Short mmCIF file of C-alpha atoms in Angstrom, two decimals:
data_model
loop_
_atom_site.label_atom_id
_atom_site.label_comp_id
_atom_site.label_asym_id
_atom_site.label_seq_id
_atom_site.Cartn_x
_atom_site.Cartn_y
_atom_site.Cartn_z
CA UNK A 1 50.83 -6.98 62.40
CA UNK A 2 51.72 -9.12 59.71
CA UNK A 3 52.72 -12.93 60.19
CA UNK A 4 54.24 -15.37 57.98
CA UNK A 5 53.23 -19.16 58.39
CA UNK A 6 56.65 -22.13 57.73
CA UNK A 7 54.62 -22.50 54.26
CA UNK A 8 55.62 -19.07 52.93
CA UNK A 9 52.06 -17.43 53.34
CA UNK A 10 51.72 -13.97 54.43
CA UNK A 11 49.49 -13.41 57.34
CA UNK A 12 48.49 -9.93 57.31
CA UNK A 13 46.52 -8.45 60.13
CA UNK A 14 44.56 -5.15 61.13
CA UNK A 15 41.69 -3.90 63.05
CA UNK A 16 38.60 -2.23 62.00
CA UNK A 17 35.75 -0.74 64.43
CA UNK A 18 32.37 -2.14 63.55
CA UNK A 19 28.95 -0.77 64.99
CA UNK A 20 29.34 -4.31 67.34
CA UNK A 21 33.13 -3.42 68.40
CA UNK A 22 36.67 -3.73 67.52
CA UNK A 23 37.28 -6.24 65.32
CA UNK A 24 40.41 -8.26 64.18
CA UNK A 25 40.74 -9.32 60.97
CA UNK A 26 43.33 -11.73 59.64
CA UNK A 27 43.64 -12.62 55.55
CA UNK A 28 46.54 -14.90 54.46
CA UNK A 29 47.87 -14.52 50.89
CA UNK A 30 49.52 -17.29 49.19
CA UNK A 31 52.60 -17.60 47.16
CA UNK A 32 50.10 -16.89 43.72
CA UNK A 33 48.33 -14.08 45.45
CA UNK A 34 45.19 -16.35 46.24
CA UNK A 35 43.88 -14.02 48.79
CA UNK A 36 41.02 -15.74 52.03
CA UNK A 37 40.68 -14.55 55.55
CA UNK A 38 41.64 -16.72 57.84
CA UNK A 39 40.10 -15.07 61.08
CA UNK A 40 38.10 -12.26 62.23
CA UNK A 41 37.50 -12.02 65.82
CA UNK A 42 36.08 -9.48 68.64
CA UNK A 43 39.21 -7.69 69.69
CA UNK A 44 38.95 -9.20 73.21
CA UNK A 45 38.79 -12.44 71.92
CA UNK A 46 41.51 -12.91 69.33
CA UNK A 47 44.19 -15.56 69.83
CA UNK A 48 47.55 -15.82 67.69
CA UNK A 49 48.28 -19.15 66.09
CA UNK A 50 51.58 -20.03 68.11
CA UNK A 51 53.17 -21.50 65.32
CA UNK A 52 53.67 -18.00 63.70
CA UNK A 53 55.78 -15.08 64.21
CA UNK A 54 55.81 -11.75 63.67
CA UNK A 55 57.96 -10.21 60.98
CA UNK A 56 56.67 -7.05 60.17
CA UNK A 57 54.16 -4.04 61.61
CA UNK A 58 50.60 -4.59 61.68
CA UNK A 59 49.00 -2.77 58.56
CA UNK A 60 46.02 -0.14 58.29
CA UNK A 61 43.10 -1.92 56.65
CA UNK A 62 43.02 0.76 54.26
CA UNK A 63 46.41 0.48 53.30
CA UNK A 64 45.96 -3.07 52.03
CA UNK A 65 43.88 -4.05 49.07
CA UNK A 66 43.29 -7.16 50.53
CA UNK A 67 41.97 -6.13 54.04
CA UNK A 68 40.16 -3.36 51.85
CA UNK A 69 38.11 -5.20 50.22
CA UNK A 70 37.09 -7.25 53.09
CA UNK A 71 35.98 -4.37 55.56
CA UNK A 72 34.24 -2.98 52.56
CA UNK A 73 32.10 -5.60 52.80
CA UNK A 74 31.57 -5.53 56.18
CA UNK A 75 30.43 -2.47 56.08
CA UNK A 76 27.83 -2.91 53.61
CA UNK A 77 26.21 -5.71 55.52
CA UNK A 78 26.13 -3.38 58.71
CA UNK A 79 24.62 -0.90 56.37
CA UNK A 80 21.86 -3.53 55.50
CA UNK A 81 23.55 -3.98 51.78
CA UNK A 82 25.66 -7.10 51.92
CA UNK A 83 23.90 -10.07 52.65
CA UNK A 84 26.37 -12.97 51.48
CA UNK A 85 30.08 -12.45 51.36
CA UNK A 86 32.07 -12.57 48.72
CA UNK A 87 35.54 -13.30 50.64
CA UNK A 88 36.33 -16.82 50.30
CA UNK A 89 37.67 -18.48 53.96
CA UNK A 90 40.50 -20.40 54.78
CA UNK A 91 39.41 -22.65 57.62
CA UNK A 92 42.37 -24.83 59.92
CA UNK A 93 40.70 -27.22 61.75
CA UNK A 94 39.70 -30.67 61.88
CA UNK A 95 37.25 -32.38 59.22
CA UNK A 96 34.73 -31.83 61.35
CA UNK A 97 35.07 -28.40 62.29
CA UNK A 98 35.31 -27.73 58.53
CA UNK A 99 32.20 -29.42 58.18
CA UNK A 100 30.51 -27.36 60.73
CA UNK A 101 31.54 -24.45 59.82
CA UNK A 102 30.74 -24.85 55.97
CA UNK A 103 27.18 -25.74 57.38
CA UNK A 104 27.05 -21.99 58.90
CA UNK A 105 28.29 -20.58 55.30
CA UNK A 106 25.08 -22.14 53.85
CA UNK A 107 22.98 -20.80 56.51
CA UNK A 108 21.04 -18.02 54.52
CA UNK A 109 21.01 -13.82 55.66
CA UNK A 110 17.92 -13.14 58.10
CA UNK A 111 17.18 -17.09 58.94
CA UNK A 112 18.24 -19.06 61.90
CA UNK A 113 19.23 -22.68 62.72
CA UNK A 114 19.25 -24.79 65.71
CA UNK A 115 22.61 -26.58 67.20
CA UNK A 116 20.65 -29.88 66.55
CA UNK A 117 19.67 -28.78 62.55
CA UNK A 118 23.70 -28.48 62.39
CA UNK A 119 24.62 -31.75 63.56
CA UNK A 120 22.00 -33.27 61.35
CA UNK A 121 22.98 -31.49 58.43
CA UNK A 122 27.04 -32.55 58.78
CA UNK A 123 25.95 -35.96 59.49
CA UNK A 124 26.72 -36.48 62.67
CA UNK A 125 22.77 -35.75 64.77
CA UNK A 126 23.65 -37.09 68.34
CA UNK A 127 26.47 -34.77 68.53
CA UNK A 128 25.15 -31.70 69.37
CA UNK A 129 27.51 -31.11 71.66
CA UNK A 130 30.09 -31.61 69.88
CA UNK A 131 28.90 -29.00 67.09
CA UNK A 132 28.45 -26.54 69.83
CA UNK A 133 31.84 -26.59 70.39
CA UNK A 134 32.82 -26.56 66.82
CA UNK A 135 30.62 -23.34 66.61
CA UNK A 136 32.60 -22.02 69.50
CA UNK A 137 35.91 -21.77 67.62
CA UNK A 138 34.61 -20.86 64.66
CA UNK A 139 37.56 -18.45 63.94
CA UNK A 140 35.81 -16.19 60.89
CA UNK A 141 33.05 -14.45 62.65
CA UNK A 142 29.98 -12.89 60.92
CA UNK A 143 31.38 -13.94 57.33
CA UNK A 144 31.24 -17.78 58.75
CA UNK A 145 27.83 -16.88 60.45
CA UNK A 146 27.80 -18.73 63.96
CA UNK A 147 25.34 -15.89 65.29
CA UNK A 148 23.01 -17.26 62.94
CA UNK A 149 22.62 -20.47 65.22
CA UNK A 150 20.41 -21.04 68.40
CA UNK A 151 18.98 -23.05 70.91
CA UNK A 152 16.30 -25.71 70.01
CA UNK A 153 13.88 -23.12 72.11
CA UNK A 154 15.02 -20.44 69.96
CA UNK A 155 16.52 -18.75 72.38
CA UNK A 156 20.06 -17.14 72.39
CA UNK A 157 22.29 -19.71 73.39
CA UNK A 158 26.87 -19.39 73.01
CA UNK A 159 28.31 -16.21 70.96
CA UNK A 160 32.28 -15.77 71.82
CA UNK A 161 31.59 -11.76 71.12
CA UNK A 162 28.92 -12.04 73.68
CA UNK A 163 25.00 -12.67 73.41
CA UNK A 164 24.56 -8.59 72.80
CA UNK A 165 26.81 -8.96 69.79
CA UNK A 166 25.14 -11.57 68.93
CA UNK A 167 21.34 -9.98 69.52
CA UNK A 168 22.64 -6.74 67.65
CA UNK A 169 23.63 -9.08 64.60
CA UNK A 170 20.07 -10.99 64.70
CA UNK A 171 17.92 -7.38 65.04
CA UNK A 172 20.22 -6.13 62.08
CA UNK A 173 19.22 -9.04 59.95
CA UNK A 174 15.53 -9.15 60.72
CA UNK A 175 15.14 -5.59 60.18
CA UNK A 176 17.25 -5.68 57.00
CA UNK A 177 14.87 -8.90 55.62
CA UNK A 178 11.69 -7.07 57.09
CA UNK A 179 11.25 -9.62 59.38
CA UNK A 180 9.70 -8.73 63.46
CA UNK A 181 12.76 -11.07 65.26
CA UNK A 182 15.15 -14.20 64.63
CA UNK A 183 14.81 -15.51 67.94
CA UNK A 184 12.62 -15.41 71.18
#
């Protein structure tokens, strides 16, 4: 479906199966034709921004250039190609969240970082917490990397697609960088 934000941007949405699940991907496209996604979430866990409405039917991701292009690149990473994306985001949250979730952009293909190496790196170390929960609405999955981030033990610790999305995405890295596992 497609949905148009007050500002005059077109929200365009679609689906796409991935070898980790349906996936929903949202891209908004601005009045010059600036294209970013704005959110790409595990079917099951996809919410709509309330302040939007739908205006027109939901397109094939085929159909749109825009969409296109970005599943294209999904599916080179899955097929151990595409290890940073290209598609730039378009983040709504607080300063913070921003923060955070530029932090996860930086974090590189096939390496891992702790909740605590987060907070530290956005300034902000005694609030872990707080960055977990940041993490948790990260609304650009796998492009905006929050599988890439784990428990000072190294264990798995939070994935809103679930810890065996989130496994399947660490094995697929490791074995695409030649490396034995990302976590313990």
């Amino acid at each position: 479906m497609s949905l148009t934000c007050p500002s005059s941007v077109q929200w365009i949405q679609t689906e796409w199966e991935s070898p980790v699940g349906g996936l929903r991907i949202s891209v908004i496209i601005d009045p010059s034709g600036d294209v970013r996604c704005a959110g790409l979430y595990f079917r099951e866990h996809h919410p709509v921004p309330a302040q939007w409405r739908v205006d027109v039917d939901r397109v094939d991701w085929q159909d749109c250039e825009s969409t296109k292009s970005l599943v294209e690149e999904l599916q080179s990473y899955f097929a151990g190609g595409q290890r940073v994306f290209e598609t730039r985001c378009s983040f709504t949250g607080t300063e913070f969240q921003n923060n955070v979730w530029r932090a996860l952009q930086a974090i590189p293909f096939g390496q891992t970082r702790t909740y605590s190496e987060i907070a530290e790196i956005v300034g902000r170390p005694g609030s872990v917490r707080a960055v977990g929960t940041a993490i948790g609405r990260n609304p650009i999955s796998i492009i905006v990397p929050c599988h890439r981030v784990v428990a000072r033990s190294g264990v798995l610790a939070g994935f809103a697609g679930g810890l065996e999305r989130k496994r399947f995405l660490l094995d697929h890295e490791a074995t695409v960088s030649g490396q034995a596992r990302l976590f313990f």
